[in-house]
mmCIF file of C-alpha atoms in Angstrom:
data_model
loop_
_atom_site.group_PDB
_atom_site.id
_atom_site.type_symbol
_atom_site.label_atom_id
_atom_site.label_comp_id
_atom_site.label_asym_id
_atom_site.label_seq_id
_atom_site.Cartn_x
_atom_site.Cartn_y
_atom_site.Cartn_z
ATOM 1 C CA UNK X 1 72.605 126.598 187.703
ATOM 2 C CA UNK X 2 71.349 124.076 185.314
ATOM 3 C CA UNK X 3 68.551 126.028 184.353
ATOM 4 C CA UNK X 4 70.425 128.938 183.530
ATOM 5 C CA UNK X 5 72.390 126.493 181.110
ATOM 6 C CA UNK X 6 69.610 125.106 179.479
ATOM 7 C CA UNK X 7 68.186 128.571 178.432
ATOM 8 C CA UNK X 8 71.631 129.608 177.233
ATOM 9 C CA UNK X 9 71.807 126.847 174.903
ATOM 10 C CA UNK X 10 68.661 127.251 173.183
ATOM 11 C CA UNK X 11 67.337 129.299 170.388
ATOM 12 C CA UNK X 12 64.367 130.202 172.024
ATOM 13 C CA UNK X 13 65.255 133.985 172.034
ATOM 14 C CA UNK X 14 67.022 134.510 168.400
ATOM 15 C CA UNK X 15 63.986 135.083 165.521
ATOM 16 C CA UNK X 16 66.067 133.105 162.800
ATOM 17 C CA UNK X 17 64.210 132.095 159.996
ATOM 18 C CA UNK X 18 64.768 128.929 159.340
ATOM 19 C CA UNK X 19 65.793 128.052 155.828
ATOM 20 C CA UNK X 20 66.839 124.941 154.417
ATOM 21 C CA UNK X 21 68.886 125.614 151.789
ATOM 22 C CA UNK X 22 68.492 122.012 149.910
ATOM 23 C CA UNK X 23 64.435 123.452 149.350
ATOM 24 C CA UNK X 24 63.547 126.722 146.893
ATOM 25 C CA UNK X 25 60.540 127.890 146.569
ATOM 26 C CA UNK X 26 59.604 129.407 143.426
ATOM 27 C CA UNK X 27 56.797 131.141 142.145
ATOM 28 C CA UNK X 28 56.358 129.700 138.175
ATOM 29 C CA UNK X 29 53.038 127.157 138.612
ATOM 30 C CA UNK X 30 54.467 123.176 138.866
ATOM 31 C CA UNK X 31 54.343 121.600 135.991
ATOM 32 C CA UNK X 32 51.285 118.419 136.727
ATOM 33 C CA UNK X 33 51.956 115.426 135.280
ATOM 34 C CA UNK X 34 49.004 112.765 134.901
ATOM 35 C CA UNK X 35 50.646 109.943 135.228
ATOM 36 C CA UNK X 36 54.194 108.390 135.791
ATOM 37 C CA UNK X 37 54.632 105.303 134.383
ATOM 38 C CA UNK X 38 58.358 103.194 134.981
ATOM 39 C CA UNK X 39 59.307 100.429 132.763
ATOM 40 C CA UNK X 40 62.252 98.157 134.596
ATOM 41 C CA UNK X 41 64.050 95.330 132.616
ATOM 42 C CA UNK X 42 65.781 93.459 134.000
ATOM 43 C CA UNK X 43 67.624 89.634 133.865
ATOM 44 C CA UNK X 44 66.572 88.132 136.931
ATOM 45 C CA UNK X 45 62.925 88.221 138.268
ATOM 46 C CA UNK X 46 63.668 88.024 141.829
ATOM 47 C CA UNK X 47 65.724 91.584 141.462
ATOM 48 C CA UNK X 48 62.825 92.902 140.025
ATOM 49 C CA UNK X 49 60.394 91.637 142.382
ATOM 50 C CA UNK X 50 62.692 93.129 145.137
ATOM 51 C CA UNK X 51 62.682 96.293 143.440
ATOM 52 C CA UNK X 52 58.980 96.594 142.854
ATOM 53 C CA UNK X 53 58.549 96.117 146.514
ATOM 54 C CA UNK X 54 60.958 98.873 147.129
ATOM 55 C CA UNK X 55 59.663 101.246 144.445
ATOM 56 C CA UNK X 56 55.878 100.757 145.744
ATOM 57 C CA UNK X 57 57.084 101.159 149.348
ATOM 58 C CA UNK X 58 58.895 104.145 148.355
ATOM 59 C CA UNK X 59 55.405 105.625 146.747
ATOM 60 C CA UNK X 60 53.643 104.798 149.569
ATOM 61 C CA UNK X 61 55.739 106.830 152.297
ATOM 62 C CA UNK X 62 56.096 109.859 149.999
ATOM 63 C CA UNK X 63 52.164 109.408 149.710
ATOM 64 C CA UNK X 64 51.920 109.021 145.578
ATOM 65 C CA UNK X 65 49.256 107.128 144.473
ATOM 66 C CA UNK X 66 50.216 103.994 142.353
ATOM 67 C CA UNK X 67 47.728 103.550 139.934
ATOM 68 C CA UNK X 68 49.059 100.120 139.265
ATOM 69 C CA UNK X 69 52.198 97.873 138.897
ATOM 70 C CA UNK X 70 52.026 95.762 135.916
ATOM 71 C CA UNK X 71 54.433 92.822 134.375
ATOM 72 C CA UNK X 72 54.364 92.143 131.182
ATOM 73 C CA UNK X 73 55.532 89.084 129.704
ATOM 74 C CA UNK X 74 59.092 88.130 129.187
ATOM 75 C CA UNK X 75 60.783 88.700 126.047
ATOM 76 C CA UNK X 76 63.310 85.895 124.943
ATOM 77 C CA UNK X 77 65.502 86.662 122.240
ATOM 78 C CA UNK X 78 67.324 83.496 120.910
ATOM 79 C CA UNK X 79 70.035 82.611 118.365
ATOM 80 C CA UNK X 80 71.625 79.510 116.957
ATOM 81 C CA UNK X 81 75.422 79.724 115.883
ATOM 82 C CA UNK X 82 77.664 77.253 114.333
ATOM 83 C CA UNK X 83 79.328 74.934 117.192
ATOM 84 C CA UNK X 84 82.298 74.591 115.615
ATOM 85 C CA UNK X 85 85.052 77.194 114.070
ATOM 86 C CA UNK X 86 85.386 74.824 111.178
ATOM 87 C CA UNK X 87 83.092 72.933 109.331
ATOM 88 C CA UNK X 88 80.600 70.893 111.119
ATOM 89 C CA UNK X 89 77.508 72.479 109.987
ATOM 90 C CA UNK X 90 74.995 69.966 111.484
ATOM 91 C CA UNK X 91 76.060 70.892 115.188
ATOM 92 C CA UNK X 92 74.843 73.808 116.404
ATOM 93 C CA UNK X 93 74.470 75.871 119.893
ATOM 94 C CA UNK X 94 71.671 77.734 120.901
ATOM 95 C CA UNK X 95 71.803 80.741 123.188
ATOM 96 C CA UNK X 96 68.846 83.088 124.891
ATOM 97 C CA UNK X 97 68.734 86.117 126.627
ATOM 98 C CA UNK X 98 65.568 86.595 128.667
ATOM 99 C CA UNK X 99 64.346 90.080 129.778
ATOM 100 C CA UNK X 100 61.693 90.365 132.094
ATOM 101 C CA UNK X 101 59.637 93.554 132.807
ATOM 102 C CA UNK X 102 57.718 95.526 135.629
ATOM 103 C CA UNK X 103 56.162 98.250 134.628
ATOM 104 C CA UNK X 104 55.152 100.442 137.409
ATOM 105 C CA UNK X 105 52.074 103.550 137.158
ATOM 106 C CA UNK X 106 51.719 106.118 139.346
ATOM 107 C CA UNK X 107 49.109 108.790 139.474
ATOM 108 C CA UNK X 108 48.900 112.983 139.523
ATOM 109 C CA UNK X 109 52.142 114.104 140.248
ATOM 110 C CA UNK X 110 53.715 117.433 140.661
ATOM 111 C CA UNK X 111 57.639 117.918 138.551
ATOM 112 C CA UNK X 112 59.227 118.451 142.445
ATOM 113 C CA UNK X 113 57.603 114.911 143.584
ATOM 114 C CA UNK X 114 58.140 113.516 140.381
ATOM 115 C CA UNK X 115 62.107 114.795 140.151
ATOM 116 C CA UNK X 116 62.743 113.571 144.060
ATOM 117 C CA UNK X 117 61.040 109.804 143.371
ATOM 118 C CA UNK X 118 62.250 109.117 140.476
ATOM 119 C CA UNK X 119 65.912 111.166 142.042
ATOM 120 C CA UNK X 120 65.459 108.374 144.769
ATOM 121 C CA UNK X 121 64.432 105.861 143.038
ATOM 122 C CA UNK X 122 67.379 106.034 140.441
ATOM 123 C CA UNK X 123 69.848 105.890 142.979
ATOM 124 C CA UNK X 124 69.430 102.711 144.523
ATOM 125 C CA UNK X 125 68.593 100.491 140.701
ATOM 126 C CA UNK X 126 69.881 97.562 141.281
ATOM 127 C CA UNK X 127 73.409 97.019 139.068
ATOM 128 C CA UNK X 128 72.985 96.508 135.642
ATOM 129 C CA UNK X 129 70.533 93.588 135.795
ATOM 130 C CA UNK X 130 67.534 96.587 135.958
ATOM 131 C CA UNK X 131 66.836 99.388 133.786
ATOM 132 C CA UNK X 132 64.987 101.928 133.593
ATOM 133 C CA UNK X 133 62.327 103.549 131.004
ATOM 134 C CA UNK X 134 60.445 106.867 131.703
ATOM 135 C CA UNK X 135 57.428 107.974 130.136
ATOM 136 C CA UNK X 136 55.503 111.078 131.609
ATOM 137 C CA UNK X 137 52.613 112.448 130.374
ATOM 138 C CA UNK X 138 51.513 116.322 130.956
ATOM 139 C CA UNK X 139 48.343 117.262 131.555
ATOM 140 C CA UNK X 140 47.977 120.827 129.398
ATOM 141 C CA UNK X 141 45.224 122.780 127.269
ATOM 142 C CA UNK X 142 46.708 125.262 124.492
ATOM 143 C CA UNK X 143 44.965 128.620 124.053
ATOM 144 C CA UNK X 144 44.132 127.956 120.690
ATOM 145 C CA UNK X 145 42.008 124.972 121.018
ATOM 146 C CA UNK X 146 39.766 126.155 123.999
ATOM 147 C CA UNK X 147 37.135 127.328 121.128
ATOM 148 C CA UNK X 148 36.385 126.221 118.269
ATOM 149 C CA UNK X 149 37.649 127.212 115.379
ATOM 150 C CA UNK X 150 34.659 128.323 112.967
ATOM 151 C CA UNK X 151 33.484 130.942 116.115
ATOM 152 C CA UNK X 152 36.479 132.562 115.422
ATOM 153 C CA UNK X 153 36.471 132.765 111.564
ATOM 154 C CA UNK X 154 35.144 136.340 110.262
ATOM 155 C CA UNK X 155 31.846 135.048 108.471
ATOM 156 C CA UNK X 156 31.691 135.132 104.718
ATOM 157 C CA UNK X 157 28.618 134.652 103.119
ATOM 158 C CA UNK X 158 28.788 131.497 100.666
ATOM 159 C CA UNK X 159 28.114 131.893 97.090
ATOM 160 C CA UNK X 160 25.558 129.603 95.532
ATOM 161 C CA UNK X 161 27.073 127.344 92.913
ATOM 162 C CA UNK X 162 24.300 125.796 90.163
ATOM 163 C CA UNK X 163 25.282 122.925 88.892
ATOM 164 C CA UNK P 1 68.000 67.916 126.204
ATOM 165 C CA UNK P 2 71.172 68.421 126.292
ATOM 166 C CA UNK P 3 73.584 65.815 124.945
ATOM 167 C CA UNK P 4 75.908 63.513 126.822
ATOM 168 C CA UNK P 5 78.836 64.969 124.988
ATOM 169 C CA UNK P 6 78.889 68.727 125.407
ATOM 170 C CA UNK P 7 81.767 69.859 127.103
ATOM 171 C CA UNK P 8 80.511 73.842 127.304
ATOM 172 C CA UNK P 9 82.183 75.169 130.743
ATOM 173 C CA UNK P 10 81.973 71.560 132.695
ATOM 174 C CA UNK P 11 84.494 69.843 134.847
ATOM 175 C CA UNK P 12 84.212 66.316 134.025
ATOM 176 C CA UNK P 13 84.099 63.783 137.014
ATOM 177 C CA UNK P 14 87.564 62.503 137.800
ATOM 178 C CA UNK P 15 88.463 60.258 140.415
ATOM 179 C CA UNK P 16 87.150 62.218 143.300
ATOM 180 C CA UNK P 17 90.268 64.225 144.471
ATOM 181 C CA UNK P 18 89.778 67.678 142.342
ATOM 182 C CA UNK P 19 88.412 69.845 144.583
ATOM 183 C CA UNK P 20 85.734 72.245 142.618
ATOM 184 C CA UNK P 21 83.658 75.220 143.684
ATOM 185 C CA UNK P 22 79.902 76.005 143.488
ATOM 186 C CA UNK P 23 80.841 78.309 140.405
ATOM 187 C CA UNK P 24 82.826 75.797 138.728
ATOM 188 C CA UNK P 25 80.795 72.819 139.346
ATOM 189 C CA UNK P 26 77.151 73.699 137.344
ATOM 190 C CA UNK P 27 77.343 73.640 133.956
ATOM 191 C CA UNK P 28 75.806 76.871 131.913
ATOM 192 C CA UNK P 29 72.199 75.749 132.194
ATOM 193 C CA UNK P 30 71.969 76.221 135.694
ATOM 194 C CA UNK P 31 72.514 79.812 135.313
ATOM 195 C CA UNK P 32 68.911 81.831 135.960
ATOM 196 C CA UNK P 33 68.489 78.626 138.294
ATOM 197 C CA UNK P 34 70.920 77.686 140.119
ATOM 198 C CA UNK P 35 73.866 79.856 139.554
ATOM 199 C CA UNK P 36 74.006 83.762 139.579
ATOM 200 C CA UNK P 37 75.555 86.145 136.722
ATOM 201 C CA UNK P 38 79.339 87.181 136.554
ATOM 202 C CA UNK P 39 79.420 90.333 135.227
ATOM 203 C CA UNK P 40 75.851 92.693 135.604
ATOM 204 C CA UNK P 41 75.164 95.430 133.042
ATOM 205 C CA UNK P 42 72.477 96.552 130.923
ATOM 206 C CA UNK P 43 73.962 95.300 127.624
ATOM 207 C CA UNK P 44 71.875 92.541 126.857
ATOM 208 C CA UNK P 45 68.987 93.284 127.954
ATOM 209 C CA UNK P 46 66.315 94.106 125.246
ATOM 210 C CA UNK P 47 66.555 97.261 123.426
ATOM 211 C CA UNK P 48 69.835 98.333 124.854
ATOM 212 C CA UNK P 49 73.328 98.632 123.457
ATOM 213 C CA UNK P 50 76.519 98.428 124.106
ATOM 214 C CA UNK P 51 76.669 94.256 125.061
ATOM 215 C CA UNK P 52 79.924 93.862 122.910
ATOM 216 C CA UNK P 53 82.201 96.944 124.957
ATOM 217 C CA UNK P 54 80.938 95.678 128.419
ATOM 218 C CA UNK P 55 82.239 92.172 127.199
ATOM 219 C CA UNK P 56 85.431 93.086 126.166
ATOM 220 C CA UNK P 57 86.029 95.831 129.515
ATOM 221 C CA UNK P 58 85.013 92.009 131.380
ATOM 222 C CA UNK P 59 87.488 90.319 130.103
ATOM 223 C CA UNK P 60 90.439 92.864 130.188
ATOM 224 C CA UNK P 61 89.706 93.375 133.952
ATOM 225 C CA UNK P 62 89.253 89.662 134.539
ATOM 226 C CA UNK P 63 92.613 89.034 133.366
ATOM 227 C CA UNK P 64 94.037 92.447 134.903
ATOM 228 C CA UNK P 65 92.763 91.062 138.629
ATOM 229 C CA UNK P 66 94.394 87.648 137.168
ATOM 230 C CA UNK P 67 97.043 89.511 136.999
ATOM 231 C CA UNK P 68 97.325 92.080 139.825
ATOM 232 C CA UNK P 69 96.786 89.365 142.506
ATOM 233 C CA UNK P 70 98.533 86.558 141.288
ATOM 234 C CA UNK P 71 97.665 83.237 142.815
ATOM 235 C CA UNK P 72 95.365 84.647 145.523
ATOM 236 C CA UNK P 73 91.581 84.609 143.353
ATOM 237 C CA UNK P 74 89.674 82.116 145.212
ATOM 238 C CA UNK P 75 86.766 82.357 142.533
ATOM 239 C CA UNK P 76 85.488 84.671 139.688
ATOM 240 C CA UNK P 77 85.468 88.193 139.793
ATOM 241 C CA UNK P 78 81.881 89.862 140.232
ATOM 242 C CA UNK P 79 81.534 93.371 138.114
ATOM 243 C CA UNK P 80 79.014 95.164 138.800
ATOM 244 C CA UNK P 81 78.242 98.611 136.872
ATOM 245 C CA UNK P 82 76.182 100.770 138.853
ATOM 246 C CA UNK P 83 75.604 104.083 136.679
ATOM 247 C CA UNK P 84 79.104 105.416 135.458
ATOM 248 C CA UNK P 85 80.301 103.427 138.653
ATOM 249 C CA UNK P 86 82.131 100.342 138.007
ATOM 250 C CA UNK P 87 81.950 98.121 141.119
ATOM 251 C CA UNK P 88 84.925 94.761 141.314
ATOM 252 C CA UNK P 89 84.015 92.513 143.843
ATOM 253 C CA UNK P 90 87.085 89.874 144.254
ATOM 254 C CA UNK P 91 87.382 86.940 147.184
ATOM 255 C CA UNK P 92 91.268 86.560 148.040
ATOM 256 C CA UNK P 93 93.023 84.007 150.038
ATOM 257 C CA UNK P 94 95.128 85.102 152.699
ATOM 258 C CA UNK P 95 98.761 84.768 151.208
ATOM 259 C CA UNK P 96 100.195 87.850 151.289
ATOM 260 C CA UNK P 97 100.699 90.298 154.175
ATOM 261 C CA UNK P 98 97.713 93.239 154.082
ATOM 262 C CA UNK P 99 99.749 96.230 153.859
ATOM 263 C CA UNK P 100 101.133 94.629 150.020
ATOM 264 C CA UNK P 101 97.829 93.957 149.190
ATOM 265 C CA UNK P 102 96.422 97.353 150.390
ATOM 266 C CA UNK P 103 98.845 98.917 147.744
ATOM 267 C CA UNK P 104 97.754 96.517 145.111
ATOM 268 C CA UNK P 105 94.132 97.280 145.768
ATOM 269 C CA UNK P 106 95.135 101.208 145.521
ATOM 270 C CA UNK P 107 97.386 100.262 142.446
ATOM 271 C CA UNK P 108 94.187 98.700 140.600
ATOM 272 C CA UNK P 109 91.867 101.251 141.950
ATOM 273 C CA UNK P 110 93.538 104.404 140.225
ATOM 274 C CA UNK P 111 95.141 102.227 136.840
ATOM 275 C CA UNK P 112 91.753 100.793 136.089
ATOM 276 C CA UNK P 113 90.158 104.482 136.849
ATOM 277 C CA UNK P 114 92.455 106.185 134.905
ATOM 278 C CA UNK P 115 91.943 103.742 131.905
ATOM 279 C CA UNK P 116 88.659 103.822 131.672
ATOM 280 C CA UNK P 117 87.591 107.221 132.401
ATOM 281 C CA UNK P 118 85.312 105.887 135.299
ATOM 282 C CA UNK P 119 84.961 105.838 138.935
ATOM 283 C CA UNK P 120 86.409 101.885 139.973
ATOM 284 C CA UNK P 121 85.522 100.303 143.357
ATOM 285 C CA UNK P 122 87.803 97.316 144.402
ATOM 286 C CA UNK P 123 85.394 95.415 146.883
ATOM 287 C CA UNK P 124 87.648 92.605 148.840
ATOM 288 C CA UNK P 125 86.977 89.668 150.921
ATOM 289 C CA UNK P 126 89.500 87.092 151.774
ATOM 290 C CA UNK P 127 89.005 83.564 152.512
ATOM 291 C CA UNK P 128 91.155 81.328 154.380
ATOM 292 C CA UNK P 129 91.011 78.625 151.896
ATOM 293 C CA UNK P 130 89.394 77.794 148.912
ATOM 294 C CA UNK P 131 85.354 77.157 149.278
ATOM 295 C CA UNK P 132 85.056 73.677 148.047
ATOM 296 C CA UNK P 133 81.403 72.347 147.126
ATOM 297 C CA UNK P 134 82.421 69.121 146.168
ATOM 298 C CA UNK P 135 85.244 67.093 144.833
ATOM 299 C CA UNK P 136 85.184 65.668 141.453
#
């Protein structure tokens, strides 16, 4: 009896094809990109520290090379203003806003991997204290400058000039 | 060095009976160090805009939860913008019964989403009393 109701409830018998219908397959060539490089800013260091962890992590299981994760120094942007609403011109408050950066490279990329990382990886920036700066760079040979351009030129015959 | 007689967002030491939380009790230049931030956007930071509308939507909804729950704030309100998401994080005492303050949180939710054109997320904790780090 319980073998009977195993073999009802599977699909071993149906020839489904299974298709997931979050993935399309299409058949334009992927668009390659070189390299994938992700500038963070961010307030806090720690945040970012957490995030790079994350981020490289994230590369790692989806099996993108990271070419490598840089940090470039701080930037601190100060200003002095007037203390008081008045007069009082001697007494003065400073204020700065420090941004820190990570700055994070990854190598040869398809679009699809490139749209579901950076997808993923967009979703869970930390609030407001991170943010986020794309630069992608294709990897792409026009027609026109595969030969060189005086093959192609019909070949006129130069006239002598005397001085 | 900071002077003796700047006043900027301290509580000056009394005679030991006003009780004063962690947020209260460090003065601005704690704040990387030894405090967190308030309100977390991408406004300041360098190369982006928009720092002056994030501080003016801070301080309408810091006085609107002022407002809303009135006497039950145990400490600052947290914003958080995640995205278009706008994220309130709020630590209540326990004054009122939960039902009233399930139709305030509803109340804010929807005004403040309605106002500003963007998805708001009242996140609530309450807190029998006060947290006190020390008494000044």
């Amino acid at each position: 009896n319980l073998m009977g109701a195993r073999l009802a409830g599977s699909h071993v018998d149906t020839q489904e094809p299974k298709t997931n219908p979050l993935v399309s397959i299409s058949d334009e060539p992927e668009t390659l990109y070189k390299r994938l490089s992700i500038l963070v800013k961010g307030h806090d260091k720690a945040v970012l520290d957490s995030y790079e962890y994350f981020a490289v992590l994230a590369a790692k299981e989806l099996g993108i090379s990271v070419e490598k994760v840089d940090k470039p120094p701080k930037t601190i942007e100060r200003f002095t203003l007037l203390k008081s609403v008045h007069i009082y011109k001697k007494h003065r408050v400073q204020y700065e806003m420090r941004t820190h950066y990570m700055c994070l490279e990854l190598k040869y990329l398809t679009s699809s991997t490139a749209a579901v990382y950076l997808e993923y990886v967009q979703r869970n920036l930390p609030e407001g204290v991170a943010m986020e700066v794309k630069k992608t760079k294709i990897e792409r040979i026009p027609e026109h400058i595969k030969k060189p351009v005086w093959d192609t030129l019909p070949q006129v015959e130069e006239a002598e000039v005397k001085s | 060095p900071l002077s003796p007689q700047t006043r900027a967002a301290r509580v000056r030491v009394g005679k030991g009976d006003k009780p004063v939380t962690y947020e209260q009790a460090h003065p601005p230049h704690y704040i990387a160090h030894r405090k967190g931030w308030l309100s977390l956007h991408t406004g300041n930071l360098h190369g982006e805009a928009g720092a002056a509308e994030r501080a003016v939507e801070d301080s309408f909804l810091r006085r609107f939860m002022f407002g809303t729950f009135p006497g039950l704030l145990a400490d600052e309100v947290v914003l958080k913008r995640r995205g278009n998401l706008l994220v309130v994080c709020a630590l209540l005492g326990r004054a009122l019964p939960p039902s009233k303050i399930y139709f305030l949180v509803g109340y804010a939710e929807t005004l403040l989403s309605h106002f500003y054109k963007c998805p708001v997320r009242l996140e609530l904790q309450t807190v029998p009393a006060r947290v006190v780090y020390k008494y000044l």
